[in-house]
Short mmCIF file of C-alpha atoms in Angstrom, two decimals:
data_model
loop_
_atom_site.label_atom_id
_atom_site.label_comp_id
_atom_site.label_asym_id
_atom_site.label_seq_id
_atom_site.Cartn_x
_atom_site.Cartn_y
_atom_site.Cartn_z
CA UNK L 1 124.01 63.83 -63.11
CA UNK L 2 123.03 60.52 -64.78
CA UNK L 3 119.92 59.30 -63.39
CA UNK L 4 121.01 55.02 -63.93
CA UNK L 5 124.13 55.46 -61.77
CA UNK L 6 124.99 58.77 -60.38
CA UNK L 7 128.29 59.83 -61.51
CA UNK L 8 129.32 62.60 -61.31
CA UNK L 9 133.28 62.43 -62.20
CA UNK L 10 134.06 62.54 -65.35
CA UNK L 11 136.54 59.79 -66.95
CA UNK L 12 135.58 57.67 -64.24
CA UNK L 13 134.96 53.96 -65.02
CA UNK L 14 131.11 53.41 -65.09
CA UNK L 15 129.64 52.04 -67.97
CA UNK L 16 125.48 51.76 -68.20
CA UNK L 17 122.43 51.33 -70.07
CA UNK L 18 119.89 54.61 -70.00
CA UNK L 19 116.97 55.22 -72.30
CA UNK L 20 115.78 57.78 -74.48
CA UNK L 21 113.08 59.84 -75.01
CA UNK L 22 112.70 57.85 -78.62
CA UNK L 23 112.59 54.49 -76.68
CA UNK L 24 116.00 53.70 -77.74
CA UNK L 25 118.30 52.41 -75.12
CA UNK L 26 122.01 52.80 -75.52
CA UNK L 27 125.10 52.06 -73.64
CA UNK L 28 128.19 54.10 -73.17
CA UNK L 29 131.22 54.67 -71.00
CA UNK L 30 131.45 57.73 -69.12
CA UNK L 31 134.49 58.97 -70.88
CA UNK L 32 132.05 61.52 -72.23
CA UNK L 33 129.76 63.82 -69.90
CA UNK L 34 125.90 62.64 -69.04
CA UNK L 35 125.03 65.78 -70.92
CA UNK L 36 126.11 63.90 -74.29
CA UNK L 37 124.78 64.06 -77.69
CA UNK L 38 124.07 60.68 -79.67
CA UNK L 39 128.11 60.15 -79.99
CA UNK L 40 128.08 56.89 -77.66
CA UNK L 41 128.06 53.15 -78.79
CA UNK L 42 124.97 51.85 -80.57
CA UNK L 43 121.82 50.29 -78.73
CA UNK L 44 121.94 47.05 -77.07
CA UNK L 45 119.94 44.29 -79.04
CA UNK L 46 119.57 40.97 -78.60
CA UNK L 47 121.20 38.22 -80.35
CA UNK L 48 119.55 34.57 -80.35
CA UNK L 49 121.73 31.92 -80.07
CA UNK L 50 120.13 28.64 -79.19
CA UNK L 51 123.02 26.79 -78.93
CA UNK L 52 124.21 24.41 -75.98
CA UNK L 53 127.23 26.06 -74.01
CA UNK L 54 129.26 22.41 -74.76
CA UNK L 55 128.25 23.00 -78.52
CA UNK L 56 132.27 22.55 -79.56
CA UNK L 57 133.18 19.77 -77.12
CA UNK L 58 130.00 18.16 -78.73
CA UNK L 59 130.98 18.54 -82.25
CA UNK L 60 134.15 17.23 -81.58
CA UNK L 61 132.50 14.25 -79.85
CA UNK L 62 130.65 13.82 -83.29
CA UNK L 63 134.14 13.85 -84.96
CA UNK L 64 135.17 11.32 -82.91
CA UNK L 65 132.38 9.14 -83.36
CA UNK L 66 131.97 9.22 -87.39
CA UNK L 67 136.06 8.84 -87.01
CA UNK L 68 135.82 5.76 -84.69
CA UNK L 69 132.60 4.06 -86.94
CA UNK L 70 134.40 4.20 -90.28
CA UNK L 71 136.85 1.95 -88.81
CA UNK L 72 134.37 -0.34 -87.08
CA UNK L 73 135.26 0.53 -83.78
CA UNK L 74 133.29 0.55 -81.00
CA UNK L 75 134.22 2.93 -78.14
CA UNK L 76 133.30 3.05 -74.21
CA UNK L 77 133.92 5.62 -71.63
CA UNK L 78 133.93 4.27 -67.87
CA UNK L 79 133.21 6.34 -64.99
CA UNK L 80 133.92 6.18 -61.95
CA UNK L 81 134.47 7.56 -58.72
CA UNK L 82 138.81 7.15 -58.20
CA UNK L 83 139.05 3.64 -56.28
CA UNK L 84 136.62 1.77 -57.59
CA UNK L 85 138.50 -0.39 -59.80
CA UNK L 86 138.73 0.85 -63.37
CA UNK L 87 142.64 -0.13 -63.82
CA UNK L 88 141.90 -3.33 -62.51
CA UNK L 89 138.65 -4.12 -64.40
CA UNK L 90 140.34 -2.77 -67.57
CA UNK L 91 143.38 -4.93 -66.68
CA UNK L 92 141.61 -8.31 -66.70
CA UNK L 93 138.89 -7.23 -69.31
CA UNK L 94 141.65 -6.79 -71.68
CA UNK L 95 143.62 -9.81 -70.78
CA UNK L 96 140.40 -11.99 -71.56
CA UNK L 97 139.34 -10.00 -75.00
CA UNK L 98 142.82 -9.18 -76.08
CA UNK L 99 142.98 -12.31 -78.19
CA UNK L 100 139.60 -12.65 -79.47
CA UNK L 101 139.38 -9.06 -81.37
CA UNK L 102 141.96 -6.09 -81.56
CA UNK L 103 141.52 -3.77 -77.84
CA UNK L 104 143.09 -0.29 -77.26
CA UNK L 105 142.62 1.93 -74.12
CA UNK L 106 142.87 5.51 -73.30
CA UNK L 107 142.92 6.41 -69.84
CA UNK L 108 142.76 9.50 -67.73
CA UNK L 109 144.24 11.02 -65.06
CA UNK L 110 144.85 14.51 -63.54
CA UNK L 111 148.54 13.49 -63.33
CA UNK L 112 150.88 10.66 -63.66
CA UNK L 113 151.08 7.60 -66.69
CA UNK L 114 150.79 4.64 -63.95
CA UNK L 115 147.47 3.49 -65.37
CA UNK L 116 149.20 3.30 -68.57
CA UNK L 117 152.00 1.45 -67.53
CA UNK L 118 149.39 -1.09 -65.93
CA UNK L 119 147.86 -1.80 -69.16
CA UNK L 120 150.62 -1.64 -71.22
CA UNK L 121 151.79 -4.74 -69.42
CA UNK L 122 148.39 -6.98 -71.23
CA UNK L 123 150.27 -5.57 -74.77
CA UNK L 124 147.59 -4.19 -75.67
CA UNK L 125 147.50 -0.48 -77.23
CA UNK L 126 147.50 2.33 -74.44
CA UNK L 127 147.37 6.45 -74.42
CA UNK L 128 147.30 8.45 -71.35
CA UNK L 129 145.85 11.54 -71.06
CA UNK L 130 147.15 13.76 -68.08
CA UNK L 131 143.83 16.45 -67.53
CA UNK L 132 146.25 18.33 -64.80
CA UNK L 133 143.50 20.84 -63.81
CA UNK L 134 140.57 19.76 -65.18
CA UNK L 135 138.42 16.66 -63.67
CA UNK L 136 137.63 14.93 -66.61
CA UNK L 137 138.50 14.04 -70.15
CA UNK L 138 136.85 16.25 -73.05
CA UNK L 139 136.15 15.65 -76.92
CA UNK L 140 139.23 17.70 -78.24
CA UNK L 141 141.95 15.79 -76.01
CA UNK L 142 140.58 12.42 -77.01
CA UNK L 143 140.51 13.38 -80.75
CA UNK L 144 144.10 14.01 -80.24
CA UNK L 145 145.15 10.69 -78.89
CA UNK L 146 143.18 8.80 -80.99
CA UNK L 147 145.10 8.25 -83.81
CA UNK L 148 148.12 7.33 -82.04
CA UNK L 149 146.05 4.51 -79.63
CA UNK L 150 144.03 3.17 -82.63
CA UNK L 151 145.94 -0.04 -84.94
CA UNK L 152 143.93 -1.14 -88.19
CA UNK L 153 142.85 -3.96 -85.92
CA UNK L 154 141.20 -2.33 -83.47
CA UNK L 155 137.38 -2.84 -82.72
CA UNK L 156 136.82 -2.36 -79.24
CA UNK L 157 138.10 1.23 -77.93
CA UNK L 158 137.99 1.48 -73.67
CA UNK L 159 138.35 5.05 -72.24
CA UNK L 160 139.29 5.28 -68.67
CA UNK L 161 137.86 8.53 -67.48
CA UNK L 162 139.03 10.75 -64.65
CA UNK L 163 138.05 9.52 -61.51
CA UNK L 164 134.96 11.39 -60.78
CA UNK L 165 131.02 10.76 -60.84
CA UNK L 166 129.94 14.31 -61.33
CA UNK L 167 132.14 16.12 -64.01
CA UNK L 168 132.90 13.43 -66.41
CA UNK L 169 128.87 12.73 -66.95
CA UNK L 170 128.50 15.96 -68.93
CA UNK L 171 131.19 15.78 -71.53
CA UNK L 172 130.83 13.36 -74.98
CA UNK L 173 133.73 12.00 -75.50
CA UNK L 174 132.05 10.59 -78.97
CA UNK L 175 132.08 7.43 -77.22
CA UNK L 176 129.11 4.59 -77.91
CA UNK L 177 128.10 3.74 -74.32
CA UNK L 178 129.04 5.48 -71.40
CA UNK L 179 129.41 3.20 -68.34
CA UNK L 180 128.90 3.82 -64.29
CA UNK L 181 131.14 2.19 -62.00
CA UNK L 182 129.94 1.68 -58.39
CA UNK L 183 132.05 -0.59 -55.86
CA UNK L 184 131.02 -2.77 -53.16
CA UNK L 185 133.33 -0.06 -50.93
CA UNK L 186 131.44 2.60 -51.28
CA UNK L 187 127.85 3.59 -50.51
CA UNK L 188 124.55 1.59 -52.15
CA UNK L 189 122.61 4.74 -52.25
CA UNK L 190 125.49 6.55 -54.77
CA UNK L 191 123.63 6.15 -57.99
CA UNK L 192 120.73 8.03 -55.81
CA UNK L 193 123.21 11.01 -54.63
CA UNK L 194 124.99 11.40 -58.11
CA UNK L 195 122.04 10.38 -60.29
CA UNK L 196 123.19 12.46 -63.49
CA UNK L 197 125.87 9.80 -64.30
CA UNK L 198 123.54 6.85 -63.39
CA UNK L 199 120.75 8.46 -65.26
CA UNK L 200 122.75 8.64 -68.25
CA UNK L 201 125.21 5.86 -68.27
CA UNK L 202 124.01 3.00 -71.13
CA UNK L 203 125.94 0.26 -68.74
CA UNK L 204 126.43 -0.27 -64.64
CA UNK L 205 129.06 -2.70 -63.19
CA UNK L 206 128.81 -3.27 -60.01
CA UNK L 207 132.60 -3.89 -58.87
CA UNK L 208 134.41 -5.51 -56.08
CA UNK L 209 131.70 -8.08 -55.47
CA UNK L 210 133.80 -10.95 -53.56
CA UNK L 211 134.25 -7.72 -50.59
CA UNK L 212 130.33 -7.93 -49.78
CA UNK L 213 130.76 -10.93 -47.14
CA UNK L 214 133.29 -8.61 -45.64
CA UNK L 215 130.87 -5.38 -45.58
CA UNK L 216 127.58 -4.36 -44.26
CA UNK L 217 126.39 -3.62 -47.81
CA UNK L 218 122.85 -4.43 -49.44
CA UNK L 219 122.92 -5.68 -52.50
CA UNK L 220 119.39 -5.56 -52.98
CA UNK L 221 119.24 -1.63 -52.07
CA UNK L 222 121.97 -0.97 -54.53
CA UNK L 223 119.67 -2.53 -57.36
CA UNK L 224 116.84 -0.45 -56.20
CA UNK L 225 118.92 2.70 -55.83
CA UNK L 226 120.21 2.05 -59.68
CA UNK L 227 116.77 1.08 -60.84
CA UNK L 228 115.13 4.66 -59.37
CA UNK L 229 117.45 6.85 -60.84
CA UNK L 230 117.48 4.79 -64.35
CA UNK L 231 115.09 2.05 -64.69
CA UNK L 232 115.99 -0.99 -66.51
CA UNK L 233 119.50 -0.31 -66.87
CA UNK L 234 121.75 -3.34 -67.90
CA UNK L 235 124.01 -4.00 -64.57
CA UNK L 236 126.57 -6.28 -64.32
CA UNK L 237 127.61 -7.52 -60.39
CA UNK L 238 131.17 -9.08 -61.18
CA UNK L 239 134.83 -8.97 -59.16
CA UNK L 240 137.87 -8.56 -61.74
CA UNK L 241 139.90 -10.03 -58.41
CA UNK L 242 138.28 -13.32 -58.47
CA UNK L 243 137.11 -13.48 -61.94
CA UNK L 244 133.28 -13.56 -60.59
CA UNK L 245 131.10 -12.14 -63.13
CA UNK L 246 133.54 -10.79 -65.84
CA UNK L 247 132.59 -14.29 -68.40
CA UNK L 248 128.83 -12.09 -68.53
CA UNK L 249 130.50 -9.02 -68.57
CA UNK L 250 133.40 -10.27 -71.43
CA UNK L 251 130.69 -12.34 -73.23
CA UNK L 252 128.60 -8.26 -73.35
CA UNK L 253 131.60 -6.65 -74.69
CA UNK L 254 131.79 -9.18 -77.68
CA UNK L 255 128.09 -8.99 -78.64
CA UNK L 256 128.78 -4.96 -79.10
CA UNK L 257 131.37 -5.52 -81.99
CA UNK L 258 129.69 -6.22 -85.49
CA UNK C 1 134.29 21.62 -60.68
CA UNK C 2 133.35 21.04 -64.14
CA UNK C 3 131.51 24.56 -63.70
CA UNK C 4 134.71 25.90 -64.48
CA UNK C 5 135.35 23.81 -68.20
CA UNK C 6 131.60 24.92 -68.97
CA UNK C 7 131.82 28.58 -68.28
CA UNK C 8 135.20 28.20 -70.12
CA UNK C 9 133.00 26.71 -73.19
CA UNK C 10 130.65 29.36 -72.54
CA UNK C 11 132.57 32.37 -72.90
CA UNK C 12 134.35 30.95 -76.36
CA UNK C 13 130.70 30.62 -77.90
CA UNK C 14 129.67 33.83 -76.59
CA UNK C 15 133.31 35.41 -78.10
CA UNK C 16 132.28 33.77 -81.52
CA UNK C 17 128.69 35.54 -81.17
CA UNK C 18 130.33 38.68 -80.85
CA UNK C 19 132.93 38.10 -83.94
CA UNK C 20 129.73 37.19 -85.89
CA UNK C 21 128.27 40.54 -84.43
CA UNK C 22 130.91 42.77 -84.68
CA UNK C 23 129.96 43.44 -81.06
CA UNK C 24 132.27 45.14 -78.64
CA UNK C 25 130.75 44.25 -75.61
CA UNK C 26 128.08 41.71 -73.64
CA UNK C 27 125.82 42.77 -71.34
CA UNK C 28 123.52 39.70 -70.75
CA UNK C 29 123.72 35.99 -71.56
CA UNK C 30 120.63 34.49 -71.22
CA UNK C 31 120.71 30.60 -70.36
CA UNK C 32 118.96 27.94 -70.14
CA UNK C 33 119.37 25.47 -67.40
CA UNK C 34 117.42 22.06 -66.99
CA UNK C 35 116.95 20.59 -63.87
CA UNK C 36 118.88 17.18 -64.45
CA UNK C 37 121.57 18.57 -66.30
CA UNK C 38 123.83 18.21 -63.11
CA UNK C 39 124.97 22.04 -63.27
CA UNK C 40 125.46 24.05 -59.94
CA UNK C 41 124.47 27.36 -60.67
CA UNK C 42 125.86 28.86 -57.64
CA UNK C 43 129.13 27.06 -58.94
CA UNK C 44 128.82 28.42 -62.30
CA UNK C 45 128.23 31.94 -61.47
CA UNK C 46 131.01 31.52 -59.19
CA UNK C 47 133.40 30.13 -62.43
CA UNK C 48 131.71 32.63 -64.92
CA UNK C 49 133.82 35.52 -64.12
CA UNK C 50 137.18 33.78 -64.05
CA UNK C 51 136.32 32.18 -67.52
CA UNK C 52 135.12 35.66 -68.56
CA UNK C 53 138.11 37.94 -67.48
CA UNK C 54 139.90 40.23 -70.22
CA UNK C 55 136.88 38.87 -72.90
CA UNK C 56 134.13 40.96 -74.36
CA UNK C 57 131.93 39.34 -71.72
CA UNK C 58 133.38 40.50 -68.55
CA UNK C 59 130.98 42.61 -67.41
CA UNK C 60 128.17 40.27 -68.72
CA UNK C 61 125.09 39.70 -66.55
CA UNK C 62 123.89 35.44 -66.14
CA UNK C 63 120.20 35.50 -66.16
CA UNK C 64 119.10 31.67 -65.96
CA UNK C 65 116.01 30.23 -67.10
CA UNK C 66 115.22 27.01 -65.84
CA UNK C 67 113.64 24.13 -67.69
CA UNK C 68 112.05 21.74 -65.36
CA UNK C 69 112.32 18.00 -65.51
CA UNK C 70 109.88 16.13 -68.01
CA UNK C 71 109.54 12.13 -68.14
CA UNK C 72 107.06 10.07 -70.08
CA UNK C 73 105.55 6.47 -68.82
CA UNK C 74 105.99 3.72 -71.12
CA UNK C 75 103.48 2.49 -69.01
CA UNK C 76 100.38 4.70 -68.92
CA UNK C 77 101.52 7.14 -71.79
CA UNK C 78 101.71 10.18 -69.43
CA UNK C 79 103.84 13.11 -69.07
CA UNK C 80 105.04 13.99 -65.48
CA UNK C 81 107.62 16.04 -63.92
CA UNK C 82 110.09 13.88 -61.89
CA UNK C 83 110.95 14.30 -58.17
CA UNK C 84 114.18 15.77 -57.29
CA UNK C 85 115.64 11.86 -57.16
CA UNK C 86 113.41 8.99 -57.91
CA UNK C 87 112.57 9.08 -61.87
CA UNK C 88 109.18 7.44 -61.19
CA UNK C 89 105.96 8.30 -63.31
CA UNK C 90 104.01 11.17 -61.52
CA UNK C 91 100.61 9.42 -63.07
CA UNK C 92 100.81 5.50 -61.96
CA UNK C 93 103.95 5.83 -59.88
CA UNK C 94 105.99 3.51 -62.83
CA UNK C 95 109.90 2.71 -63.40
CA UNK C 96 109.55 2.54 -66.87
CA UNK C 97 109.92 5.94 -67.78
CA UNK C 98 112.49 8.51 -70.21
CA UNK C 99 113.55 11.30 -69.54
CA UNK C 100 112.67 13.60 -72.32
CA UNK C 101 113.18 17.05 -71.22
CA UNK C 102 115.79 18.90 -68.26
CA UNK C 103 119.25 17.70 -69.16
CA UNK C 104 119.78 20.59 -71.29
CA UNK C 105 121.96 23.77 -70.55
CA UNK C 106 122.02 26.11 -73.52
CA UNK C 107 122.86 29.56 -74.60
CA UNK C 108 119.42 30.73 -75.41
CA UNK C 109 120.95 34.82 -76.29
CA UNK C 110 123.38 37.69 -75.47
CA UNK C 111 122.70 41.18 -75.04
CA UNK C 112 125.39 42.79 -76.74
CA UNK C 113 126.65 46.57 -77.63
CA UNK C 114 128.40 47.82 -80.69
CA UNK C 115 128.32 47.47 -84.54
CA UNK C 116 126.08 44.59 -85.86
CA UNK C 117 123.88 45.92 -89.21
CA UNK C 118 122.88 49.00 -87.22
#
């Protein structure tokens, strides 16, 4: 009887590591009695890797990146939880730029083009990517889009994420900034309960400012919960409704293209 | 459930290992996990084996190492290890720190069975 596992039966699934009196340790499957010679697979060793598990999303990302800077382009990815106002904000962002310097979007959803069809309406270049299962965009499907959304005009690339502040914070997209989304409607003390995106995010824009009469919402605490999780973050407080804000926000985008 | 997309990623590195290898079989993947990179383990572990089915790592073991937080002042120069939230300096209790180590999740190595140069 094997001393690692018990079995007895023989041709009975049950595969196991067991040492030998030379120190040698060796795996086999039990298609052959315990009482075996040296016939079963070689020794288990120990290969280094050192390599991050998103190693090939991130090389992609790279791709994307050295593909978007030869052409002068400078790409964002906005995140955001779904509601806070990404279409909208991307809507009236593009409206303002659209004539200034050459704009294309990309935007993402588990299903449906409706965000496209939104932004199509500016005239402005627009690709939708539809993630069905998965929660947020990756390297490889922006890579494919890309040369279909980008004109030889284009300098300022917007990606709509998925809606989601968790998922979408861990995958390069090979964009330039990644930005955070937080709106009046939801909770102050997000950036605190999701820091990973806040940490990480280059830009915040605080969205859906002309609500705040309307809401029990601190302002101030908002600041401080974005300034804990990532001092000295640039945020901009704007509503895309009213047009509060977005001249700042317009007048940031500009200074970003060389 | 990004766990899912990152065991996914996972398994295809740890397939390419084992083409490198010539292995047949995992038996450990060794990772390393730092404490801001916004990974669930219980999440992952949960995801590895659907990721892994019908894949030379099936039957693979996670062992997780985990690399605490690290932040340095720009104010007093120090290096402290962050709170579970608030990214403050350990030292003089300062905003204006970096993050310079715990956002990582790597592969760090496999245990795996079969050919290789032996």
């Amino acid at each position: 009887m094997c001393k690692d596992c018990g079995c007895e039966e023989a041709g009975k699934w049950n595969r196991h590591t067991h040492r030998h009196a030379d120190g040698t340790v060796h795996a086999h499957d039990h298609a052959q009695p315990h009482d075996h010679d040296h016939q079963h697979a070689p020794a288990l060793r120990t290969v280094t890797v050192e390599r991050r598990v998103l190693a090939r999303n991130d090389e992609i990302a790279v791709r994307n990146r050295a593909w978007l800077k030869e052409r002068g382009i400078v790409a964002l990815n906005l995140i955001s939880s779904p509601g806070t106002g990404k279409t909208l904000l991307l809507e009236k962002t593009v409206a303002r730029l659209k004539d200034r310097l050459g704009v294309a979007v990309i935007t993402g959803d588990q299903q449906t083009d409706n965000d496209k069809r939104r932004i199509a309406r500016t005239g402005v270049p627009v690709e939708q990517i539809e993630t069905h299962d998965a929660c947020h965009l990756d390297a490889a499907r922006v890579a494919e889009v890309l040369p279909r959304v980008v004109r030889p005009e284009t300098k300022l690339l917007f990606i709509e994420n998925v809606g989601n502040l968790v998922c979408p914070a861990a995958f390069d997209l090979g964009e330039n900034f990644q930005v955070a989304l937080l709106s009046a409607t939801e909770g102050e003390d997000k950036p605190v309960k999701y820091p990973t995106l806040f940490a990480g995010a280059q830009v915040v824009v605080l969205t859906k400012m002309d609500l705040t009469p309307h809401l029990d919402w601190d302002l101030a605490a908002c600041r401080r919960a974005i300034q804990s999780v990532h001092p000295g973050v640039f945020t901009f407080e704007l509503s895309a409704q009213t047009g509060a804000g977005m001249d700042a926000w317009c007048d940031y985008l500009l200074r970003l293209v060389p | 459930m990004h766990e899912l997309s990152l065991a996914t990623a996972l398994v295809e590195q740890v397939e390419r290992v084992c083409e490198a290898e010539r292995a047949t079989a995992v038996e450990a993947i060794r990772l390393r996990l730092g404490a801001l990179a916004g990974v669930n383990r219980e999440a992952f572990e949960f995801a590895f084996p659907l990721a892994a089915e019908g894949t030379r790592a099936e039957h693979a073991k996670l062992e997780f190492e985990v690399a605490p937080a690290e932040i340095v002042c720009d104010d007093c120069g120090r290096r402290t290890t962050p709170g579970k939230i608030f990214l403050t300096c350990g030292a003089c209790d300062s905003h204006r720190v970096r993050v310079t180590a715990g956002r990582e999740f790597e592969i760090v190595s496999v245990e795996v069975i079969g050919a290789g140069e032996g």
